CSV table of N, CA, C and O in Angstrom, one decimal:
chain,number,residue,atom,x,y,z
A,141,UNK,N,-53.0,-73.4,-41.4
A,141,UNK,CA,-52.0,-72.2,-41.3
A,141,UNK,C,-51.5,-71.9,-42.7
A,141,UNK,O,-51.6,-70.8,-43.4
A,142,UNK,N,-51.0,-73.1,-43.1
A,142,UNK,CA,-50.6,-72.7,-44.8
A,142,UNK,C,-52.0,-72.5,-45.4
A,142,UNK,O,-51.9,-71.7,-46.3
A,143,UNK,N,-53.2,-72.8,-45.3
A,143,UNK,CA,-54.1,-72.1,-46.0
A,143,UNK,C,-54.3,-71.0,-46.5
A,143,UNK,O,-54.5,-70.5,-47.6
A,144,UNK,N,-54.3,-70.4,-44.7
A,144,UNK,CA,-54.6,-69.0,-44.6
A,144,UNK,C,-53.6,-68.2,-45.1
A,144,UNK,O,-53.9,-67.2,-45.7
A,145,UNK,N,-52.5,-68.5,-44.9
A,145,UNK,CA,-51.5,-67.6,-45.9
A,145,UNK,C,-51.0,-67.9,-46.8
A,145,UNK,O,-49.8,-67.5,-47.0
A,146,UNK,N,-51.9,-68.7,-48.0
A,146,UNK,CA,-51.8,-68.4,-49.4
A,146,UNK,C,-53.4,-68.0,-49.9
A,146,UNK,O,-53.8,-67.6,-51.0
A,147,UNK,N,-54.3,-68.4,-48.7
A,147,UNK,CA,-55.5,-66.8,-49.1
A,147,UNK,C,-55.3,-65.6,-48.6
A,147,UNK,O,-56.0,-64.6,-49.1
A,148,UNK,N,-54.4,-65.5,-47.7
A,148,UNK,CA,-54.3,-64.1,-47.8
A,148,UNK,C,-52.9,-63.3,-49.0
A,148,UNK,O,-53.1,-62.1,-49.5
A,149,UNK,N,-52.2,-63.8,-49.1
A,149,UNK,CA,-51.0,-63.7,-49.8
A,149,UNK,C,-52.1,-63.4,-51.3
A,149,UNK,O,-52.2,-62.2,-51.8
A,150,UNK,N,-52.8,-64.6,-51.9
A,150,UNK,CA,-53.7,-64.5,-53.3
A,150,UNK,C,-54.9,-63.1,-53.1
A,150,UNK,O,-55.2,-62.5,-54.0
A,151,UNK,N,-55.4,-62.9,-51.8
A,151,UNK,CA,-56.4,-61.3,-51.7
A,151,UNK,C,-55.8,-60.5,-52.1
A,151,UNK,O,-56.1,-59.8,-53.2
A,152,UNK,N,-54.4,-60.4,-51.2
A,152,UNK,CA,-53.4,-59.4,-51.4
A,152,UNK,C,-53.1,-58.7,-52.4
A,152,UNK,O,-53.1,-57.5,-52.6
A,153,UNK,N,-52.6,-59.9,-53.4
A,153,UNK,CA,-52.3,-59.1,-54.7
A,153,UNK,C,-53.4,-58.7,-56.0
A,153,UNK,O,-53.2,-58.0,-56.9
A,154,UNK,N,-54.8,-59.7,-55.4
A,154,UNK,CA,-56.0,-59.2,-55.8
A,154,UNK,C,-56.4,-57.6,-55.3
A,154,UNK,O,-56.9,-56.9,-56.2
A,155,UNK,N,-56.2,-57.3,-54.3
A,155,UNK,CA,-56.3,-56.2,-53.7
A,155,UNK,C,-55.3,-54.9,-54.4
A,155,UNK,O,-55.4,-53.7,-54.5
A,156,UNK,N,-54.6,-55.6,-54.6
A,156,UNK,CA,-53.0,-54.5,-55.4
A,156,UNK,C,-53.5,-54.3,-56.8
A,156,UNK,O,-53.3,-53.2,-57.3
A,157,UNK,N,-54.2,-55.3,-57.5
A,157,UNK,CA,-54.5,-55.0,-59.0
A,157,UNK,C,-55.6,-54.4,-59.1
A,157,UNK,O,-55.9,-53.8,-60.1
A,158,UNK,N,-56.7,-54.4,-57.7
A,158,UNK,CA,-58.1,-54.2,-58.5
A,158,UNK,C,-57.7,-52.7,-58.3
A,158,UNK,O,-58.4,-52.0,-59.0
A,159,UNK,N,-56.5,-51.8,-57.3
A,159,UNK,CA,-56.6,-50.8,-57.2
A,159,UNK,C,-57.5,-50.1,-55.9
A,159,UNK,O,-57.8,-48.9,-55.8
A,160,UNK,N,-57.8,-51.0,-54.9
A,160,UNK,CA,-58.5,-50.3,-54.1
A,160,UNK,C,-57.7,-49.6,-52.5
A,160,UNK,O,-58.1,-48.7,-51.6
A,161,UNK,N,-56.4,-50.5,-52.7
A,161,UNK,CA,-55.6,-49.6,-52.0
A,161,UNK,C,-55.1,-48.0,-52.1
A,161,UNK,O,-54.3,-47.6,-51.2
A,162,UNK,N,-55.6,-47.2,-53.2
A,162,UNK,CA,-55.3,-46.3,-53.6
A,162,UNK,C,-56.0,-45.2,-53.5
A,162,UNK,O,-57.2,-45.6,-53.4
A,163,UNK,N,-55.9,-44.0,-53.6
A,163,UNK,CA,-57.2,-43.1,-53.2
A,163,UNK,C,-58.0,-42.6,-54.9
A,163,UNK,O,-57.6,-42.8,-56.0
A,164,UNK,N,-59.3,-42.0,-54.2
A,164,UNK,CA,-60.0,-41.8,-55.6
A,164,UNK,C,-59.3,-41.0,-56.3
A,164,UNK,O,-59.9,-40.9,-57.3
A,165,UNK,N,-58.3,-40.4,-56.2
A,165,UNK,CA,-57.3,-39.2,-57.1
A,165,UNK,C,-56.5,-40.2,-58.3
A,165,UNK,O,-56.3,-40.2,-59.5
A,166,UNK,N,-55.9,-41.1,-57.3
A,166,UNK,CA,-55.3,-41.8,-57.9
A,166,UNK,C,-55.7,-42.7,-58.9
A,166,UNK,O,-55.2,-42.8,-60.1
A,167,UNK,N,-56.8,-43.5,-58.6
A,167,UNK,CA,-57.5,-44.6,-59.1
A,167,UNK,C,-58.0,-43.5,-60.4
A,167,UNK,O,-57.6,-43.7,-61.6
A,168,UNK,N,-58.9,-42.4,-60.1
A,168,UNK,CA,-58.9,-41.8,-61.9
A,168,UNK,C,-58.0,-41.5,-63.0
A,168,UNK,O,-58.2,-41.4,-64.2
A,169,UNK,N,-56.7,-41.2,-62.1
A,169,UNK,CA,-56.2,-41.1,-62.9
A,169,UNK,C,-54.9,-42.1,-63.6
A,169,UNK,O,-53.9,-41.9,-64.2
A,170,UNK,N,-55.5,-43.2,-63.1
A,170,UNK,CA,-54.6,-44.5,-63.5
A,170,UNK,C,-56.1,-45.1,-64.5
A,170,UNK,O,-55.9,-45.7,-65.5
A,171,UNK,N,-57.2,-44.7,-64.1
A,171,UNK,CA,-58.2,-44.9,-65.1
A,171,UNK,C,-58.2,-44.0,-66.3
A,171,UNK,O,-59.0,-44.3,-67.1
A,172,UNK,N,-57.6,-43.0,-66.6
A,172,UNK,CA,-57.5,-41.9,-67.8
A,172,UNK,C,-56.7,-42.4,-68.3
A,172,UNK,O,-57.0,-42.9,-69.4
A,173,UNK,N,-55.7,-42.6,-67.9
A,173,UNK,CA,-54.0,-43.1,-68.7
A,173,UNK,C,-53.9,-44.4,-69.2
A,173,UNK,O,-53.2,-44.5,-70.2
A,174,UNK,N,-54.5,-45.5,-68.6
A,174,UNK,CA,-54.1,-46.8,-69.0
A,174,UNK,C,-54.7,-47.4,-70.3
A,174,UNK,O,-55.9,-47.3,-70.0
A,175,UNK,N,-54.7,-48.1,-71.6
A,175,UNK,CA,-55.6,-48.5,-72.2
A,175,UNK,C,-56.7,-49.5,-71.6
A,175,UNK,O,-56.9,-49.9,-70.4
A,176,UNK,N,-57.3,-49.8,-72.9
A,176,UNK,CA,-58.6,-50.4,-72.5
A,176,UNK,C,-58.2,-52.2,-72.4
A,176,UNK,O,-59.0,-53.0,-71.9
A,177,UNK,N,-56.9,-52.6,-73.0
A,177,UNK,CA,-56.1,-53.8,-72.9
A,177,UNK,C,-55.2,-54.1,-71.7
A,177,UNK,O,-54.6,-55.1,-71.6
A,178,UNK,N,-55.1,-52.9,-71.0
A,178,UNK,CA,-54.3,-53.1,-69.8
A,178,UNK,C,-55.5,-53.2,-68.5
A,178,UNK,O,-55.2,-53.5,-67.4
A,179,UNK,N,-56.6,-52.9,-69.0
A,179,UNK,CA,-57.3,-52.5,-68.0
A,179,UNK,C,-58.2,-53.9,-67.5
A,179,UNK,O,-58.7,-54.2,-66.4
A,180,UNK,N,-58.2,-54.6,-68.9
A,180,UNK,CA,-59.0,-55.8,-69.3
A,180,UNK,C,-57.7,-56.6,-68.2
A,180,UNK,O,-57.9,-56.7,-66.9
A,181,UNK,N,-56.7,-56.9,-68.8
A,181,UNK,CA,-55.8,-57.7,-68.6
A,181,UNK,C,-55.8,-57.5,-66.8
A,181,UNK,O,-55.7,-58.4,-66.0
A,182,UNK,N,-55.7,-56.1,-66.5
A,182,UNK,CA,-55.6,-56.0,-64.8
A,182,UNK,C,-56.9,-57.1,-64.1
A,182,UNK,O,-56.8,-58.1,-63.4
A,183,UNK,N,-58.0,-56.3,-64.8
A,183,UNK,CA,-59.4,-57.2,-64.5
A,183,UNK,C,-58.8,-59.0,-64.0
A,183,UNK,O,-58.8,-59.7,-63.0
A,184,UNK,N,-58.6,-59.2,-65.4
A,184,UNK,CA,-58.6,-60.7,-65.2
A,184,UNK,C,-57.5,-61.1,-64.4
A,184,UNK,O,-57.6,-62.3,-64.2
A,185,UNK,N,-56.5,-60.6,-63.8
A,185,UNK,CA,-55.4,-61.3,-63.1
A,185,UNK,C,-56.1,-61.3,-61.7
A,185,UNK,O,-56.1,-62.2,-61.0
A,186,UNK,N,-56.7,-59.8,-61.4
A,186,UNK,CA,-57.6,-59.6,-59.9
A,186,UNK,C,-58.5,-60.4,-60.0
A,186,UNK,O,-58.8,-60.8,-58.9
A,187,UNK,N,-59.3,-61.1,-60.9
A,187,UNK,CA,-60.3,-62.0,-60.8
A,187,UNK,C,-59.7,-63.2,-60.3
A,187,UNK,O,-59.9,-63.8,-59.3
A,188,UNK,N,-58.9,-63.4,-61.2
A,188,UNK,CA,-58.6,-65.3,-61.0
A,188,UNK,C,-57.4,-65.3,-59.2
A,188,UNK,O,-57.2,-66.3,-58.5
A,189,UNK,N,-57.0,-63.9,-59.0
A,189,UNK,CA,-56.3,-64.8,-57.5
A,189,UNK,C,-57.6,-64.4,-56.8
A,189,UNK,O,-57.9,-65.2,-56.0
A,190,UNK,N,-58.4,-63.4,-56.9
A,190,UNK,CA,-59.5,-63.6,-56.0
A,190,UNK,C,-60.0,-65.2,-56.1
A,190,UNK,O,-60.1,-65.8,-55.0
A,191,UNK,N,-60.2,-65.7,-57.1
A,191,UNK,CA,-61.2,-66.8,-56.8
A,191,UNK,C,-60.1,-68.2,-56.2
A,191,UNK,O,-60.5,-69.3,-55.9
A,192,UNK,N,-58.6,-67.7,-56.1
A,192,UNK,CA,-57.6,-68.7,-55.6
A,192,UNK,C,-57.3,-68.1,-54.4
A,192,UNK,O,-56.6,-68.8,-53.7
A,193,UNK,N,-58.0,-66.8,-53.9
A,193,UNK,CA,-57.4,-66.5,-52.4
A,193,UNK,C,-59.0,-66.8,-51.4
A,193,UNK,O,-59.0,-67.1,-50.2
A,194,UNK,N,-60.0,-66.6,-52.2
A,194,UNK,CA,-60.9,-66.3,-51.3
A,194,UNK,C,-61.3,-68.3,-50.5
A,194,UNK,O,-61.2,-68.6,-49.3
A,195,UNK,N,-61.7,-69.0,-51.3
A,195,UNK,CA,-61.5,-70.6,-50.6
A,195,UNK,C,-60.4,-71.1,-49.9
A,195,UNK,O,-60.4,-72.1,-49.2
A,196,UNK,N,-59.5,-70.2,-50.1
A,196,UNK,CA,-58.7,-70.7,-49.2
A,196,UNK,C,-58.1,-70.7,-48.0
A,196,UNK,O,-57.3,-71.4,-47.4
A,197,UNK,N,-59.1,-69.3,-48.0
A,197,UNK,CA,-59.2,-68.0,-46.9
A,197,UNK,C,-60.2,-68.4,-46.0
A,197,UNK,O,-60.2,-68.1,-44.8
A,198,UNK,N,-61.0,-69.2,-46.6
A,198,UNK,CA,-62.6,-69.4,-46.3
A,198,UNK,C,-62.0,-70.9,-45.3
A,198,UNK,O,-62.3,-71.2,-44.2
A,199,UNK,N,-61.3,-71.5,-46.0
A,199,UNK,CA,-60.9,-72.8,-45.3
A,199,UNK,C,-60.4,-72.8,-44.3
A,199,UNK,O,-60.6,-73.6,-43.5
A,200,UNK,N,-59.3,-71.5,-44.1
A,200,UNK,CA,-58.6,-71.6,-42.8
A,200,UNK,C,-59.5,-71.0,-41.9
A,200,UNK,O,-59.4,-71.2,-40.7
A,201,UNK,N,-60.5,-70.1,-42.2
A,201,UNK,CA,-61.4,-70.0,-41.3
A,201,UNK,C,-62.2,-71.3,-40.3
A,201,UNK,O,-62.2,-71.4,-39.0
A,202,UNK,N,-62.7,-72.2,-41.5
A,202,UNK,CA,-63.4,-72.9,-40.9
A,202,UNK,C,-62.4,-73.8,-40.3
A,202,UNK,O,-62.6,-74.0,-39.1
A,203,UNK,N,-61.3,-74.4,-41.0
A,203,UNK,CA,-60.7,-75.0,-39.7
A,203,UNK,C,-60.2,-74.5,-38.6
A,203,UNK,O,-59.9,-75.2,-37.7
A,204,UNK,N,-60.0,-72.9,-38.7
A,204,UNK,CA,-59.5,-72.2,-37.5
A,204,UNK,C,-60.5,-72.6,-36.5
A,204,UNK,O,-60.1,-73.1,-35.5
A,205,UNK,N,-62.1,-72.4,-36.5
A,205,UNK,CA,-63.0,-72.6,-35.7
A,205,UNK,C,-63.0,-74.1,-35.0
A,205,UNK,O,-63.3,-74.2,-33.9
A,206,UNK,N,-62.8,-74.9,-35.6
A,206,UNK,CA,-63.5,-76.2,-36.1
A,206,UNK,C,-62.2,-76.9,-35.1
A,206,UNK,O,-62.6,-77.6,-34.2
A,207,UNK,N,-60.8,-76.8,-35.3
A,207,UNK,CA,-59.8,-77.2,-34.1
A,207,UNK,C,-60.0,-76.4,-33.1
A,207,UNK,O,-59.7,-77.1,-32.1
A,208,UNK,N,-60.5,-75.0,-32.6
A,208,UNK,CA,-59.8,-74.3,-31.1
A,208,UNK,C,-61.4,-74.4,-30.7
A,208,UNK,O,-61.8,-74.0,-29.6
């Protein structure tokens, strides 16, 4: 249980930075405006909780199966 909701909590805010919550209007034009150091820096914070939300996400899966 605590797994699953600190991989979903870490997608989450992967999901908030990569920008895909947002529509294509928006996304270009947060892509026009922002520099090329904000854009890097967004990159790598959506990288690293993806790779802290997705195992852990992955785990409560399998134990979700694996107990019921």
């Amino acid at each position: 249980m605590i797994t699953g909701a600190i991989g979903v909590i870490f997608l989450g805010i992967s999901m908030i930075y990569s920008g895909s919550l947002v529509s294509g209007n928006q996304m270009r034009a947060n892509f026009a405006t922002e520099s090329v150091e904000d854009r890097e820096s967004r990159k790598k914070i959506m990288f690293r909780t993806a790779i802290i939300g997705l195992p852990n996400f992955i785990i409560a899966i399998i134990l979700y199966i694996y107990l019921n």
